[in-house]
CSV table of C-alpha atoms in Angstrom, one decimal:
chain,number,residue,atom,x,y,z
A,1,UNK,CA,11.9,13.4,-105.1
A,2,UNK,CA,9.0,12.6,-107.5
A,3,UNK,CA,8.2,16.3,-107.9
A,4,UNK,CA,11.9,17.1,-108.7
A,5,UNK,CA,12.3,14.3,-111.2
A,6,UNK,CA,8.9,14.9,-113.0
A,7,UNK,CA,9.5,18.6,-113.1
A,8,UNK,CA,13.0,18.2,-114.5
A,9,UNK,CA,12.0,15.7,-117.2
A,10,UNK,CA,8.8,17.5,-118.3
A,11,UNK,CA,10.5,20.9,-118.7
A,12,UNK,CA,13.7,19.5,-120.3
A,13,UNK,CA,11.5,17.8,-123.0
A,14,UNK,CA,9.1,20.7,-123.4
A,15,UNK,CA,12.0,23.2,-123.8
A,16,UNK,CA,13.5,21.4,-126.8
A,17,UNK,CA,12.7,23.6,-129.8
A,18,UNK,CA,11.0,26.2,-127.6
A,19,UNK,CA,11.5,29.9,-128.4
A,20,UNK,CA,13.8,30.3,-125.3
A,21,UNK,CA,16.0,27.6,-126.6
A,22,UNK,CA,16.2,29.4,-129.9
A,23,UNK,CA,17.1,32.6,-128.0
A,24,UNK,CA,19.9,30.6,-126.3
A,25,UNK,CA,21.1,29.6,-129.8
A,26,UNK,CA,21.0,33.2,-131.1
A,27,UNK,CA,22.8,34.6,-128.0
A,28,UNK,CA,25.5,31.9,-128.2
A,29,UNK,CA,26.1,32.6,-131.9
A,30,UNK,CA,26.0,36.3,-131.4
A,31,UNK,CA,28.1,36.8,-128.3
A,32,UNK,CA,30.2,33.6,-128.1
A,33,UNK,CA,30.4,34.0,-124.3
A,34,UNK,CA,28.8,30.8,-122.9
A,35,UNK,CA,29.3,31.4,-119.1
A,36,UNK,CA,27.5,34.8,-118.9
A,37,UNK,CA,24.7,33.4,-121.1
A,38,UNK,CA,24.3,30.3,-118.9
A,39,UNK,CA,24.3,32.4,-115.7
A,40,UNK,CA,21.7,34.7,-117.2
A,41,UNK,CA,19.5,31.7,-118.2
A,42,UNK,CA,20.0,30.3,-114.6
A,43,UNK,CA,19.0,33.5,-112.8
A,44,UNK,CA,16.1,34.3,-115.1
A,45,UNK,CA,14.7,30.8,-114.8
A,46,UNK,CA,15.0,30.6,-111.0
A,47,UNK,CA,13.2,33.9,-110.6
A,48,UNK,CA,10.6,33.3,-113.3
A,49,UNK,CA,9.8,29.7,-112.1
A,50,UNK,CA,9.8,30.6,-108.4
A,51,UNK,CA,7.1,33.2,-109.2
A,52,UNK,CA,5.2,30.7,-111.4
A,53,UNK,CA,5.6,27.9,-108.7
A,54,UNK,CA,4.3,30.2,-106.0
A,55,UNK,CA,1.3,31.1,-108.2
A,56,UNK,CA,0.6,27.4,-108.7
A,57,UNK,CA,0.9,26.6,-104.9
A,58,UNK,CA,-1.4,29.6,-104.2
A,59,UNK,CA,-4.0,28.4,-106.7
A,60,UNK,CA,-3.9,24.9,-105.3
A,61,UNK,CA,-4.6,26.3,-101.8
A,62,UNK,CA,-7.6,28.3,-103.1
A,63,UNK,CA,-9.3,25.6,-105.1
A,64,UNK,CA,-10.9,22.5,-103.8
A,65,UNK,CA,-9.5,19.1,-104.7
A,66,UNK,CA,-12.2,18.2,-107.2
A,67,UNK,CA,-11.9,21.5,-109.1
A,68,UNK,CA,-8.1,21.3,-108.9
A,69,UNK,CA,-8.2,17.8,-110.4
A,70,UNK,CA,-10.2,18.9,-113.4
A,71,UNK,CA,-8.2,22.2,-113.8
A,72,UNK,CA,-4.9,20.4,-113.7
A,73,UNK,CA,-5.9,17.4,-115.7
A,74,UNK,CA,-7.4,19.4,-118.5
A,75,UNK,CA,-4.5,21.9,-118.4
A,76,UNK,CA,-1.9,19.2,-118.8
A,77,UNK,CA,-3.8,17.8,-121.8
A,78,UNK,CA,-4.1,21.3,-123.3
A,79,UNK,CA,-0.3,21.7,-122.7
A,80,UNK,CA,0.2,18.4,-124.7
A,81,UNK,CA,-1.6,19.9,-127.7
A,82,UNK,CA,0.3,23.2,-127.3
A,83,UNK,CA,3.6,21.4,-127.2
A,84,UNK,CA,2.9,19.9,-130.7
A,85,UNK,CA,2.9,23.4,-132.2
A,86,UNK,CA,6.5,24.5,-133.0
A,87,UNK,CA,7.7,27.9,-131.8
A,88,UNK,CA,8.6,30.4,-134.5
A,89,UNK,CA,11.7,32.6,-134.5
A,90,UNK,CA,11.8,35.9,-136.3
A,91,UNK,CA,15.3,36.5,-137.8
A,92,UNK,CA,14.6,40.3,-137.6
A,93,UNK,CA,15.2,40.0,-133.8
A,94,UNK,CA,18.8,39.1,-134.4
A,95,UNK,CA,21.0,42.1,-134.3
A,96,UNK,CA,24.8,42.5,-134.5
A,97,UNK,CA,25.1,45.4,-132.1
A,98,UNK,CA,26.9,44.9,-128.8
A,99,UNK,CA,24.6,44.5,-125.8
A,100,UNK,CA,24.0,47.7,-123.9
A,101,UNK,CA,24.1,46.1,-120.5
A,102,UNK,CA,26.5,43.2,-121.1
A,103,UNK,CA,25.9,39.6,-122.1
A,104,UNK,CA,24.7,38.4,-118.6
A,105,UNK,CA,22.1,41.2,-118.1
A,106,UNK,CA,21.0,41.0,-121.7
A,107,UNK,CA,20.4,37.2,-121.4
A,108,UNK,CA,18.7,37.6,-118.0
A,109,UNK,CA,16.2,40.2,-119.2
A,110,UNK,CA,15.6,38.4,-122.6
A,111,UNK,CA,15.0,35.0,-121.0
A,112,UNK,CA,12.9,36.4,-118.2
A,113,UNK,CA,10.6,38.2,-120.6
A,114,UNK,CA,10.5,35.5,-123.2
A,115,UNK,CA,9.6,32.9,-120.5
A,116,UNK,CA,6.5,34.9,-119.4
A,117,UNK,CA,3.5,32.9,-120.5
A,118,UNK,CA,5.7,30.3,-122.1
A,119,UNK,CA,4.9,26.5,-122.1
A,120,UNK,CA,7.6,25.9,-119.5
A,121,UNK,CA,6.4,28.7,-117.2
A,122,UNK,CA,2.8,27.4,-117.4
A,123,UNK,CA,4.0,23.8,-116.8
A,124,UNK,CA,5.8,25.1,-113.7
A,125,UNK,CA,2.5,26.6,-112.4
A,126,UNK,CA,0.7,23.3,-113.0
A,127,UNK,CA,3.5,21.2,-111.5
A,128,UNK,CA,3.6,23.4,-108.4
A,129,UNK,CA,-0.2,23.1,-108.1
A,130,UNK,CA,0.1,19.3,-108.5
A,131,UNK,CA,3.0,18.6,-106.1
A,132,UNK,CA,3.2,20.0,-102.6
A,133,UNK,CA,6.9,20.6,-102.9
A,134,UNK,CA,7.5,24.1,-104.3
A,135,UNK,CA,11.3,24.1,-103.9
A,136,UNK,CA,11.6,20.7,-105.6
A,137,UNK,CA,9.4,21.9,-108.5
A,138,UNK,CA,11.4,25.1,-109.0
A,139,UNK,CA,14.7,23.4,-108.8
A,140,UNK,CA,13.5,20.6,-111.1
A,141,UNK,CA,12.1,23.0,-113.7
A,142,UNK,CA,15.2,25.2,-113.6
A,143,UNK,CA,17.4,22.1,-114.1
A,144,UNK,CA,15.2,21.1,-117.0
A,145,UNK,CA,15.7,24.5,-118.6
A,146,UNK,CA,19.5,24.1,-118.1
A,147,UNK,CA,19.5,20.6,-119.5
A,148,UNK,CA,17.9,21.8,-122.7
A,149,UNK,CA,19.7,25.1,-123.1
A,150,UNK,CA,23.3,24.6,-121.9
A,151,UNK,CA,24.2,22.2,-124.7
A,152,UNK,CA,22.7,24.7,-127.2
A,153,UNK,CA,24.8,27.5,-125.8
A,154,UNK,CA,28.0,25.4,-126.1
A,155,UNK,CA,27.2,23.7,-129.4
A,156,UNK,CA,25.5,26.6,-131.1
A,157,UNK,CA,23.9,26.2,-134.5
A,158,UNK,CA,25.5,22.8,-135.0
A,159,UNK,CA,23.5,21.2,-132.2
A,160,UNK,CA,20.2,22.8,-133.3
A,161,UNK,CA,20.6,21.4,-136.8
A,162,UNK,CA,20.9,17.9,-135.6
A,163,UNK,CA,18.1,17.8,-132.9
A,164,UNK,CA,14.9,16.1,-134.1
A,165,UNK,CA,12.6,18.8,-132.7
A,166,UNK,CA,9.4,17.2,-134.1
A,167,UNK,CA,10.1,13.8,-132.4
A,168,UNK,CA,10.9,15.5,-129.1
A,169,UNK,CA,7.8,17.7,-129.3
A,170,UNK,CA,5.7,14.5,-129.8
A,171,UNK,CA,7.4,12.8,-126.8
A,172,UNK,CA,6.9,15.9,-124.6
A,173,UNK,CA,3.2,16.1,-125.7
A,174,UNK,CA,2.7,12.5,-124.8
A,175,UNK,CA,4.2,13.1,-121.4
A,176,UNK,CA,2.0,16.1,-120.7
A,177,UNK,CA,-1.1,14.1,-121.9
A,178,UNK,CA,-0.1,11.2,-119.7
A,179,UNK,CA,0.3,13.4,-116.6
A,180,UNK,CA,-3.1,15.0,-117.5
A,181,UNK,CA,-4.8,11.6,-117.7
A,182,UNK,CA,-3.0,10.5,-114.5
A,183,UNK,CA,-4.3,13.6,-112.6
A,184,UNK,CA,-7.9,13.1,-113.9
A,185,UNK,CA,-7.9,9.4,-112.9
A,186,UNK,CA,-5.8,9.5,-109.7
A,187,UNK,CA,-6.5,13.1,-108.5
A,188,UNK,CA,-4.1,15.5,-107.0
A,189,UNK,CA,-1.9,14.2,-104.2
A,190,UNK,CA,-2.2,15.7,-100.7
């Protein structure tokens, strides 16, 4: 249960103001079809985070506990610093043309590709390496993505204008730093 709850909370906070959340905002404003957008986000996240989680589990099986402790601890601290840097969105990416493959497939492809190498994908790798519960991590990180993105899809631009992104980035960075310090001091469970 700890793996699920930590994964959900970390990713939900890290996702606030992230480029994939901005993508959700743009897709919602452009297509105004929340259900296919949410389903696209869900499927893309499950696939992306399952692959990332499997990579994290694989890495943890290859590396000894002492090396894993340092790798994870320092990675979480680096993630804390990265979280403080706001993502940028290029308005030139916003187009008014109808999607070629429909709203669901457009969302699925865009989210999957944009999530590659993203903070939340890397967090999923690290969480899966830390916790010995791959399914709980993937379900938790996916839920975290949905917690952050579904309200944006429904509320659109109005919600984005009222969210204190800087404060949330600071809280997320503090959580990543605390997890990193915890791993360095307590080690990796299991």
